[in-house]
Every structure is written in C-alpha cells, then in structure tokens.
C-alpha cells in the first residue's frame, strides 16, 4: 500500500484514522477492492502530481488568450489540456497581481484540485493550517517563508466539494525568453496553493 507517508508522522491524524477504518470495513464487506483504491492513490500521487497545474500556469503566462479563458471558465480551459475528472469538476483560477496574493485552504476537510495538483500535502489537511489560514494568513505565509509587503492584500479562498481553486502565481522577472517547459519548471506546488511564489530563474 502506498501509505508510507503515514510512517513519517508522529501520530495518525483523526481524518487518516477514519479513512483507514472505513477502507477496512468496506473491504471486509466486499464493497471496495483495495487494489482499485491503491491504483487511484498512485495515479494522483505519482502520475498526476502538481505537474499538470504547472503546465496550466506556464501556458497562462505564455498565452494571454489562454489566461483570459482561465479567468472566464477555468474548468473548460483546464479540461482543454486534458486535465479533468475526479475532484476537479468545477475549477476556478485566481490570479496573483502585484497588489493581491491568493491563498487556498479547505476549512472543512481537504478539498483540493486533484487533476491539476495531485493529492494534497499533509500540511494542507492539518487542522492548524485549515483554521489559521483564515484567521492569520500572513503569519501562516511567514512560516512558509513568504513575507509579503504590507501593500499586498491577501485573499483566502475556501475550497469546497463544489469548487476547487488554482492559484496562478505571477510570472517571475527575467523569464521572457523561456520556453513553456522551462517556465513550468519554475511553478511549484506551493505557488499554486498560495503558500509560495514561483521560483526565480537561477
Ligand atoms: Fe474539503
């Protein structure tokens, strides 16, 4: 089972414990095939990962028409690149600007746009992040190493089962001559959740 990440935790969080209990019960009752569960997890953890989202961001930086489409109808624009399905049925892209920084959280549980970002990181599911991102977003960002100037507003988006958000970070300076692939390599998972920025080219 690709559940090794639990072993690195000091404790099993309540949501993980419940998930494990449910999987066990459903498997015993013959309602769920553990191999199918493993396959879904592997697909989103390994094959999808956040690289799909990075391609979406790089294209938005590169093609103003695509960026406009993303703003108007992120679900369709993203699906046009082949990224759609489970946990990404309704997407909204939120664009960072020099005066606005977007941050995504799911205060209720761990809603996250799987088709573009893969599975959520452990911290995204933690009760501390879920509550503090809303109450004191700047303090949370500081802990991620992101100190925003005072004149940059922070907007926090609460994901739900109905609507998932993808942050489009600002394109770093000095990237004008970069290819789409090179641009995508600058786009981190954190920059698409809002807990980081895109990498500055070396
Ligand atoms: Fe959720």
Coordinates of N, CA and C and ligand atoms in Angstrom, one line a residue:
X1 N 0.8 -1.2 0.0 CA 0.0 0.0 0.0 C 0.9 1.3 0.0
X2 N 0.6 2.2 -0.9 CA 1.4 3.4 -0.9 C 1.0 4.4 0.2
X3 N 1.1 3.9 1.4 CA 0.7 4.7 2.6 C 1.9 5.1 3.4
X4 N 3.1 5.0 2.8 CA 4.3 5.1 3.6 C 4.4 6.4 4.4
X5 N 3.8 7.5 3.8 CA 3.9 8.8 4.4 C 3.4 8.8 5.8
X6 N 2.4 7.9 6.1 CA 1.9 7.8 7.5 C 3.1 7.5 8.5
X7 N 4.0 6.7 8.0 CA 5.1 6.2 8.9 C 6.0 7.4 9.3
X8 N 6.0 8.5 8.5 CA 6.8 9.6 8.9 C 6.1 10.5 9.9
X9 N 4.8 10.3 10.1 CA 4.1 11.2 11.0 C 4.3 10.6 12.4
X10 N 4.3 11.6 13.4 CA 4.5 11.1 14.8 C 3.2 10.5 15.3
X11 N 2.1 10.9 14.7 CA 0.8 10.3 15.1 C -0.1 10.2 13.8
X12 N -1.1 9.4 13.9 CA -2.1 9.3 12.9 C -3.2 10.3 13.1
X13 N -3.4 11.2 12.1 CA -4.4 12.2 12.4 C -5.8 11.6 12.3
X14 N -6.7 12.2 13.0 CA -8.1 11.6 13.1 C -8.7 11.3 11.7
X15 N -8.5 12.2 10.8 CA -9.0 12.0 9.4 C -8.4 10.8 8.8
X16 N -7.1 10.6 8.9 CA -6.5 9.4 8.4 C -7.0 8.1 9.1
X17 N -7.1 8.2 10.4 CA -7.6 7.0 11.1 C -9.0 6.6 10.7
X18 N -9.8 7.6 10.5 CA -11.2 7.3 10.0 C -11.2 6.7 8.6
X19 N -10.3 7.3 7.7 CA -10.2 6.8 6.4 C -9.8 5.3 6.4
X20 N -8.8 5.0 7.2 CA -8.3 3.7 7.3 C -9.4 2.7 7.8
X21 N -10.1 3.2 8.8 CA -11.1 2.3 9.4 C -12.2 2.1 8.3
X22 N -12.6 3.1 7.6 CA -13.6 3.0 6.5 C -13.1 2.0 5.4
X23 N -11.9 2.2 5.0 CA -11.4 1.3 4.0 C -11.4 -0.2 4.4
X24 N -11.0 -0.4 5.7 CA -11.0 -1.8 6.2 C -12.4 -2.3 6.2
X25 N -13.4 -1.5 6.7 CA -14.8 -2.0 6.8 C -15.3 -2.3 5.4
X26 N -15.1 -1.4 4.5 CA -15.6 -1.5 3.1 C -15.0 -2.7 2.4
X27 N -13.7 -2.9 2.7 CA -13.0 -4.1 2.0 C -13.6 -5.4 2.6
X28 N -13.8 -5.4 3.9 CA -14.3 -6.7 4.5 C -15.7 -7.0 4.0
X29 N -16.5 -6.0 3.8 CA -17.8 -6.2 3.3 C -17.8 -6.4 1.8
X30 N -16.7 -6.4 1.2 CA -16.6 -6.7 -0.2 C -17.1 -5.5 -1.1
X31 N -17.2 -4.3 -0.5 CA -17.8 -3.2 -1.3 C -16.7 -2.4 -2.0
X32 N -15.4 -2.6 -1.6 CA -14.3 -1.9 -2.2 C -13.2 -2.9 -2.5
X33 N -12.6 -2.7 -3.6 CA -11.4 -3.5 -3.9 C -10.2 -2.7 -3.6
X34 N -9.4 -3.2 -2.6 CA -8.2 -2.4 -2.2 C -7.2 -2.1 -3.3
X35 N -7.2 -3.0 -4.3 CA -6.3 -2.7 -5.4 C -6.7 -1.5 -6.2
X36 N -8.1 -1.3 -6.3 CA -8.6 -0.2 -7.0 C -8.3 1.1 -6.3
X37 N -8.4 1.0 -4.9 CA -8.1 2.2 -4.1 C -6.6 2.6 -4.3
X38 N -5.8 1.6 -4.2 CA -4.3 1.8 -4.4 C -4.0 2.4 -5.8
X39 N -4.7 2.0 -6.8 CA -4.5 2.5 -8.1 C -4.9 4.0 -8.2
X40 N -6.0 4.3 -7.6 CA -6.4 5.7 -7.6 C -5.4 6.6 -6.9
X41 N -5.0 6.1 -5.7 CA -4.0 6.9 -4.9 C -2.7 7.0 -5.7
X42 N -2.2 5.9 -6.3 CA -1.0 6.0 -7.1 C -1.1 7.0 -8.2
X43 N -2.2 6.9 -8.9 CA -2.4 7.8 -10.1 C -2.2 9.3 -9.7
X44 N -2.9 9.6 -8.6 CA -2.9 11.1 -8.2 C -1.6 11.5 -7.5
X45 N -1.0 10.5 -6.8 CA 0.2 10.9 -6.0 C 1.4 10.9 -6.9
X46 N 1.5 10.0 -7.9 CA 2.7 9.8 -8.7 C 2.6 10.3 -10.1
X47 N 1.5 10.0 -10.7 CA 1.4 10.3 -12.2 C 0.9 11.7 -12.4
X48 N 0.0 12.1 -11.7 CA -0.6 13.5 -11.9 C 0.3 14.5 -11.2
X49 N 0.4 14.3 -9.9 CA 1.2 15.2 -9.1 C 0.8 16.7 -9.4
X50 N 1.6 17.6 -9.1 CA 1.3 19.0 -9.4 C 1.8 19.5 -10.8
X51 N 2.4 18.5 -11.5 CA 3.0 18.9 -12.8 C 1.9 19.4 -13.8
X52 N 0.7 18.8 -13.7 CA -0.3 19.3 -14.7 C -0.6 20.8 -14.4
X53 N -0.8 21.1 -13.1 CA -1.0 22.5 -12.8 C 0.1 23.4 -13.3
X54 N 1.3 23.0 -13.2 CA 2.5 23.8 -13.6 C 2.3 24.1 -15.1
X55 N 1.9 23.1 -15.9 CA 1.7 23.3 -17.3 C 0.6 24.3 -17.6
X56 N -0.5 24.3 -16.8 CA -1.5 25.3 -16.9 C -1.0 26.7 -16.7
X57 N -0.3 26.8 -15.6 CA 0.3 28.1 -15.2 C 1.2 28.6 -16.3
X58 N 2.1 27.8 -16.8 CA 3.1 28.2 -17.8 C 2.4 28.7 -19.0
X59 N 1.3 28.0 -19.4 CA 0.6 28.4 -20.6 C -0.1 29.7 -20.4
X60 N -0.6 29.9 -19.2 CA -1.3 31.2 -18.9 C -0.3 32.3 -18.9
X61 N 0.9 32.1 -18.5 CA 1.9 33.1 -18.6 C 2.3 33.5 -20.0
X62 N 2.2 32.4 -20.9 CA 2.8 32.5 -22.2 C 1.7 32.9 -23.2
X63 N 0.5 32.7 -22.9 CA -0.6 32.9 -23.9 C -1.7 33.7 -23.3
X64 N -1.8 35.0 -23.6 CA -2.8 35.9 -22.9 C -4.2 35.4 -23.2
X65 N -4.5 34.8 -24.4 CA -5.8 34.4 -24.7 C -6.2 33.2 -23.8
X66 N -5.2 32.3 -23.5 CA -5.5 31.2 -22.6 C -5.7 31.7 -21.2
X67 N -4.9 32.7 -20.8 CA -5.1 33.3 -19.4 C -6.6 33.9 -19.3
X68 N -7.0 34.6 -20.4 CA -8.4 35.1 -20.3 C -9.4 34.0 -20.2
X69 N -9.2 32.9 -20.9 CA -10.1 31.8 -20.9 C -10.1 31.2 -19.5
X70 N -8.9 31.1 -18.9 CA -8.8 30.6 -17.5 C -9.6 31.4 -16.5
X71 N -9.5 32.8 -16.7 CA -10.3 33.7 -15.8 C -11.8 33.5 -16.0
X72 N -12.2 33.3 -17.2 CA -13.7 33.2 -17.5 C -14.2 31.8 -17.1
X73 N -13.5 30.8 -17.5 CA -14.0 29.4 -17.4 C -12.9 28.5 -17.2
X74 N -12.4 28.4 -15.9 CA -11.2 27.6 -15.6 C -11.4 26.1 -15.9
X75 N -12.6 25.7 -15.6 CA -12.9 24.2 -15.8 C -12.7 23.8 -17.2
X76 N -13.2 24.6 -18.2 CA -13.1 24.3 -19.6 C -11.7 24.5 -20.1
X77 N -11.1 25.6 -19.7 CA -9.7 25.9 -20.2 C -8.8 24.8 -19.7
X78 N -8.9 24.3 -18.5 CA -8.0 23.3 -17.9 C -8.3 21.9 -18.6
X79 N -9.6 21.7 -18.8 CA -10.0 20.4 -19.4 C -9.5 20.4 -20.9
X80 N -9.4 21.5 -21.5 CA -8.9 21.5 -22.9 C -7.4 21.0 -23.0
X81 N -6.7 21.0 -21.8 CA -5.4 20.5 -21.8 C -5.4 19.0 -21.4
X82 N -6.5 18.5 -21.2 CA -6.7 17.1 -20.9 C -6.7 16.8 -19.4
X83 N -6.8 17.9 -18.6 CA -6.8 17.7 -17.1 C -8.2 17.9 -16.6
X84 N -8.9 16.8 -16.3 CA -10.2 16.9 -15.8 C -10.6 15.7 -15.0
X85 N -11.8 15.7 -14.4 CA -12.2 14.5 -13.7 C -12.3 14.7 -12.2
X86 N -12.3 13.5 -11.6 CA -12.5 13.4 -10.1 C -11.8 14.6 -9.4
X87 N -12.6 15.2 -8.5 CA -12.2 16.3 -7.6 C -11.7 17.6 -8.4
X88 N -12.1 17.7 -9.6 CA -11.7 18.8 -10.4 C -12.8 19.2 -11.4
X89 N -14.0 18.8 -11.0 CA -15.2 19.0 -11.9 C -15.5 20.5 -12.1
X90 N -15.3 21.3 -11.0 CA -15.6 22.7 -11.0 C -14.4 23.5 -10.5
X91 N -13.7 24.2 -11.4 CA -12.4 24.8 -11.1 C -12.6 26.3 -11.2
X92 N -11.8 27.1 -10.4 CA -11.7 28.5 -10.6 C -10.2 28.8 -10.4
X93 N -9.7 29.6 -11.4 CA -8.3 30.1 -11.3 C -8.3 31.5 -10.7
X94 N -7.5 31.7 -9.7 CA -7.3 33.0 -9.1 C -5.9 33.5 -9.3
X95 N -5.8 34.7 -9.9 CA -4.6 35.3 -10.4 C -3.9 36.2 -9.4
X96 N -2.7 35.9 -9.0 CA -1.9 36.9 -8.2 C -1.6 38.1 -9.0
X97 N -1.5 39.3 -8.4 CA -1.1 40.5 -9.0 C -0.1 41.2 -8.1
X98 N 0.5 42.3 -8.5 CA 1.5 42.9 -7.6 C 0.8 43.4 -6.3
X99 N -0.5 43.6 -6.3 CA -1.2 44.1 -5.2 C -2.1 43.0 -4.5
X100 N -2.2 41.8 -5.0 CA -3.1 40.8 -4.5 C -2.4 39.4 -4.5
X101 N -2.4 38.8 -3.3 CA -1.9 37.4 -3.2 C -3.1 36.5 -2.8
X102 N -3.2 35.4 -3.5 CA -4.3 34.5 -3.2 C -3.8 33.2 -2.5
X103 N -4.6 32.8 -1.6 CA -4.2 31.6 -0.7 C -5.4 30.7 -0.7
X104 N -5.2 29.4 -0.9 CA -6.3 28.4 -0.9 C -6.2 27.5 0.3
X105 N -7.4 27.2 0.9 CA -7.5 26.3 2.0 C -8.8 25.6 1.9
X106 N -8.9 24.5 2.6 CA -10.3 23.9 2.8 C -10.5 23.8 4.3
X107 N -11.3 24.7 4.8 CA -11.5 24.8 6.2 C -12.3 23.6 6.8
X108 N -13.1 23.0 6.0 CA -13.9 21.8 6.4 C -13.1 20.5 6.4
X109 N -12.4 20.3 5.4 CA -11.7 19.0 5.3 C -10.4 19.2 4.5
X110 N -10.4 18.7 3.3 CA -9.1 18.8 2.5 C -9.4 18.8 1.0
X111 N -10.5 19.5 0.6 CA -10.9 19.7 -0.8 C -9.7 20.3 -1.5
X112 N -9.4 19.8 -2.7 CA -8.2 20.1 -3.4 C -8.3 19.7 -4.9
X113 N -7.8 20.4 -5.8 CA -8.0 20.1 -7.2 C -7.1 19.0 -7.7
X114 N -7.5 17.8 -7.5 CA -6.7 16.6 -7.9 C -6.1 16.6 -9.3
X115 N -7.0 16.9 -10.4 CA -6.5 16.8 -11.7 C -5.3 17.7 -12.0
X116 N -5.2 18.8 -11.3 CA -4.0 19.7 -11.6 C -2.9 19.7 -10.5
X117 N -3.3 19.3 -9.3 CA -2.3 19.3 -8.2 C -2.0 18.0 -7.6
X118 N -2.7 16.9 -8.0 CA -2.5 15.6 -7.4 C -3.1 15.6 -6.0
X119 N -2.5 14.8 -5.1 CA -3.1 14.7 -3.8 C -2.5 15.8 -2.9
X120 N -3.4 16.3 -1.9 CA -2.9 17.4 -1.1 C -1.8 17.0 -0.2
X121 N -0.8 17.9 0.1 CA 0.2 17.6 1.1 C -0.4 17.5 2.5
X122 N 0.4 16.8 3.3 CA -0.1 16.6 4.7 C -0.5 17.8 5.4
X123 N 0.4 18.9 5.3 CA 0.1 20.1 6.0 C -1.3 20.7 5.5
X124 N -1.6 20.5 4.3 CA -2.9 21.1 3.8 C -4.1 20.6 4.5
X125 N -3.9 19.3 5.0 CA -5.0 18.6 5.7 C -5.0 18.9 7.2
X126 N -4.0 19.5 7.7 CA -3.8 19.7 9.1 C -4.8 20.7 9.7
X127 N -5.4 20.4 10.9 CA -6.3 21.3 11.5 C -5.7 22.7 11.7
X128 N -4.4 22.8 11.9 CA -3.7 24.1 12.2 C -3.8 24.9 10.9
X129 N -3.4 24.3 9.8 CA -3.4 25.1 8.5 C -4.9 25.5 8.2
X130 N -5.8 24.6 8.3 CA -7.2 24.9 7.9 C -7.8 26.0 8.7
X131 N -7.5 26.1 10.0 CA -8.0 27.2 10.8 C -7.2 28.5 10.7
X132 N -5.9 28.3 10.7 CA -5.1 29.5 10.8 C -5.0 30.3 9.4
X133 N -5.1 29.6 8.4 CA -5.0 30.2 7.0 C -6.1 31.3 6.9
X134 N -7.2 31.1 7.6 CA -8.3 32.1 7.5 C -8.1 33.2 8.6
X135 N -7.7 32.8 9.8 CA -7.6 33.7 10.9 C -6.4 34.6 10.7
X136 N -5.2 34.1 10.4 CA -4.0 34.8 10.3 C -3.1 34.4 9.1
X137 N -3.7 34.7 7.9 CA -3.0 34.2 6.7 C -1.5 34.7 6.6
X138 N -1.3 35.9 7.0 CA 0.1 36.5 6.9 C 1.1 35.7 7.8
X139 N 0.6 35.4 8.9 CA 1.5 34.6 9.9 C 1.8 33.2 9.3
X140 N 0.8 32.6 8.7 CA 1.0 31.3 8.1 C 1.9 31.4 6.9
X141 N 1.8 32.4 6.1 CA 2.7 32.6 4.9 C 4.1 32.8 5.4
X142 N 4.3 33.6 6.5 CA 5.6 33.8 7.0 C 6.3 32.5 7.4
X143 N 5.5 31.6 8.0 CA 6.0 30.3 8.4 C 6.4 29.5 7.1
X144 N 5.8 29.7 6.0 CA 6.2 29.1 4.8 C 7.4 29.8 4.1
X145 N 7.9 30.9 4.8 CA 9.0 31.6 4.3 C 8.6 32.7 3.3
X146 N 7.3 33.1 3.3 CA 6.8 34.1 2.4 C 6.4 35.3 3.2
X147 N 7.2 36.4 3.0 CA 6.9 37.7 3.7 C 6.4 38.6 2.7
X148 N 5.1 38.9 2.7 CA 4.5 39.8 1.7 C 4.6 41.3 2.1
X149 N 4.9 42.2 1.2 CA 4.9 43.6 1.5 C 3.5 44.0 2.0
X150 N 3.5 45.0 2.9 CA 2.2 45.5 3.5 C 1.2 45.9 2.5
X151 N 1.6 46.3 1.3 CA 0.6 46.8 0.4 C 0.1 45.7 -0.5
X152 N 0.4 44.5 -0.2 CA -0.2 43.4 -1.0 C -1.3 42.8 -0.2
X153 N -2.5 42.8 -0.7 CA -3.6 42.2 0.0 C -3.6 40.7 -0.1
X154 N -4.1 40.0 0.9 CA -4.2 38.6 0.9 C -5.6 38.2 0.8
X155 N -6.0 37.4 -0.2 CA -7.4 36.9 -0.3 C -7.3 35.4 -0.1
X156 N -8.2 34.9 0.9 CA -8.2 33.5 1.2 C -9.4 32.9 0.6
X157 N -9.2 31.8 -0.1 CA -10.3 31.1 -0.8 C -10.6 29.7 -0.1
X158 N -11.8 29.5 0.3 CA -12.2 28.3 1.0 C -12.8 27.2 0.0
X159 N -12.0 26.2 -0.3 CA -12.4 25.2 -1.3 C -13.6 24.4 -0.7
X160 N -14.4 23.9 -1.6 CA -15.5 23.0 -1.2 C -15.5 21.9 -2.2
X161 N -16.4 21.0 -2.0 CA -16.6 19.8 -2.9 C -17.1 20.4 -4.3
X162 N -17.8 21.6 -4.3 CA -18.3 22.1 -5.5 C -17.3 22.9 -6.3
X163 N -16.4 23.5 -5.6 CA -15.5 24.5 -6.3 C -14.1 24.4 -5.7
X164 N -13.1 24.1 -6.7 CA -11.7 24.0 -6.3 C -10.9 25.1 -6.9
X165 N -9.9 25.6 -6.2 CA -9.2 26.8 -6.7 C -7.7 26.4 -7.1
X166 N -7.3 27.1 -8.2 CA -5.9 27.0 -8.6 C -5.3 28.4 -8.6
X167 N -4.3 28.7 -7.8 CA -3.6 30.0 -7.8 C -2.7 30.1 -9.1
X168 N -2.8 31.2 -9.8 CA -1.9 31.5 -10.9 C -0.9 32.5 -10.3
X169 N 0.3 32.0 -10.0 CA 1.3 32.9 -9.4 C 1.7 33.9 -10.5
X170 N 2.4 35.0 -10.1 CA 2.9 35.9 -11.0 C 4.1 35.3 -11.7
X171 N 4.3 35.7 -13.0 CA 5.4 35.2 -13.8 C 6.7 36.0 -13.3
X172 N 7.7 35.2 -12.9 CA 8.9 35.9 -12.4 C 9.6 36.7 -13.5
X173 N 10.3 37.8 -13.0 CA 11.0 38.6 -13.9 C 12.2 37.8 -14.5
X174 N 12.6 38.2 -15.7 CA 13.8 37.5 -16.3 C 13.5 36.2 -17.0
X175 N 12.2 36.0 -17.3 CA 11.8 34.7 -17.9 C 11.2 34.9 -19.3
X176 N 11.5 36.1 -19.8 CA 10.8 36.5 -21.1 C 11.2 35.5 -22.3
X177 N 12.4 35.0 -22.3 CA 12.8 34.2 -23.4 C 12.7 32.7 -23.1
X178 N 12.0 32.4 -22.0 CA 12.0 30.9 -21.6 C 10.9 30.2 -22.4
X179 N 11.2 28.9 -22.6 CA 10.2 28.0 -23.3 C 9.1 27.7 -22.3
X180 N 8.0 27.1 -22.8 CA 6.9 26.7 -21.9 C 7.4 25.7 -20.9
X181 N 8.2 24.8 -21.3 CA 8.8 23.8 -20.4 C 9.6 24.4 -19.3
X182 N 10.5 25.3 -19.7 CA 11.3 26.0 -18.7 C 10.5 26.8 -17.7
X183 N 9.4 27.4 -18.2 CA 8.5 28.1 -17.3 C 7.8 27.2 -16.4
X184 N 7.4 26.1 -16.9 CA 6.6 25.1 -16.0 C 7.5 24.6 -14.8
X185 N 8.8 24.5 -15.1 CA 9.7 24.1 -14.1 C 9.9 25.1 -12.9
X186 N 9.4 26.3 -13.1 CA 9.5 27.3 -12.1 C 8.3 27.3 -11.2
X187 N 7.3 26.6 -11.6 CA 6.0 26.6 -10.9 C 5.9 25.5 -9.9
X188 N 6.0 25.9 -8.6 CA 5.9 24.9 -7.5 C 4.5 24.6 -7.1
X189 N 4.3 23.5 -6.4 CA 3.0 23.1 -5.9 C 2.6 24.3 -4.9
X190 N 3.5 24.7 -4.1 CA 3.1 25.8 -3.1 C 2.7 27.0 -3.8
X191 N 3.3 27.3 -4.9 CA 2.9 28.6 -5.6 C 1.5 28.5 -6.2
X192 N 1.0 27.3 -6.4 CA -0.4 27.1 -6.9 C -1.4 26.9 -5.8
X193 N -0.9 26.8 -4.6 CA -1.8 26.8 -3.4 C -1.8 28.2 -2.8
X194 N -0.7 28.9 -3.0 CA -0.6 30.3 -2.5 C 0.3 30.4 -1.3
X195 N 0.9 29.2 -0.8 CA 1.8 29.3 0.3 C 3.3 29.6 -0.2
X196 N 3.4 29.8 -1.5 CA 4.7 30.2 -2.0 C 4.6 31.0 -3.3
X197 N 5.7 31.3 -3.9 CA 5.7 32.0 -5.2 C 6.4 31.1 -6.2
X198 N 6.3 31.5 -7.4 CA 7.0 30.8 -8.5 C 8.5 31.0 -8.2
X199 N 9.3 30.0 -8.6 CA 10.8 30.2 -8.4 C 11.3 31.2 -9.4
X200 N 12.3 31.9 -8.9 CA 13.0 32.9 -9.7 C 14.1 32.1 -10.5
X201 N 14.3 32.3 -11.8 CA 15.3 31.6 -12.5 C 16.7 31.8 -12.0
X202 N 17.5 30.8 -12.0 CA 18.9 30.9 -11.5 C 19.7 31.8 -12.3
Ligands
LIG1 FE1 -12.6 19.7 1.9

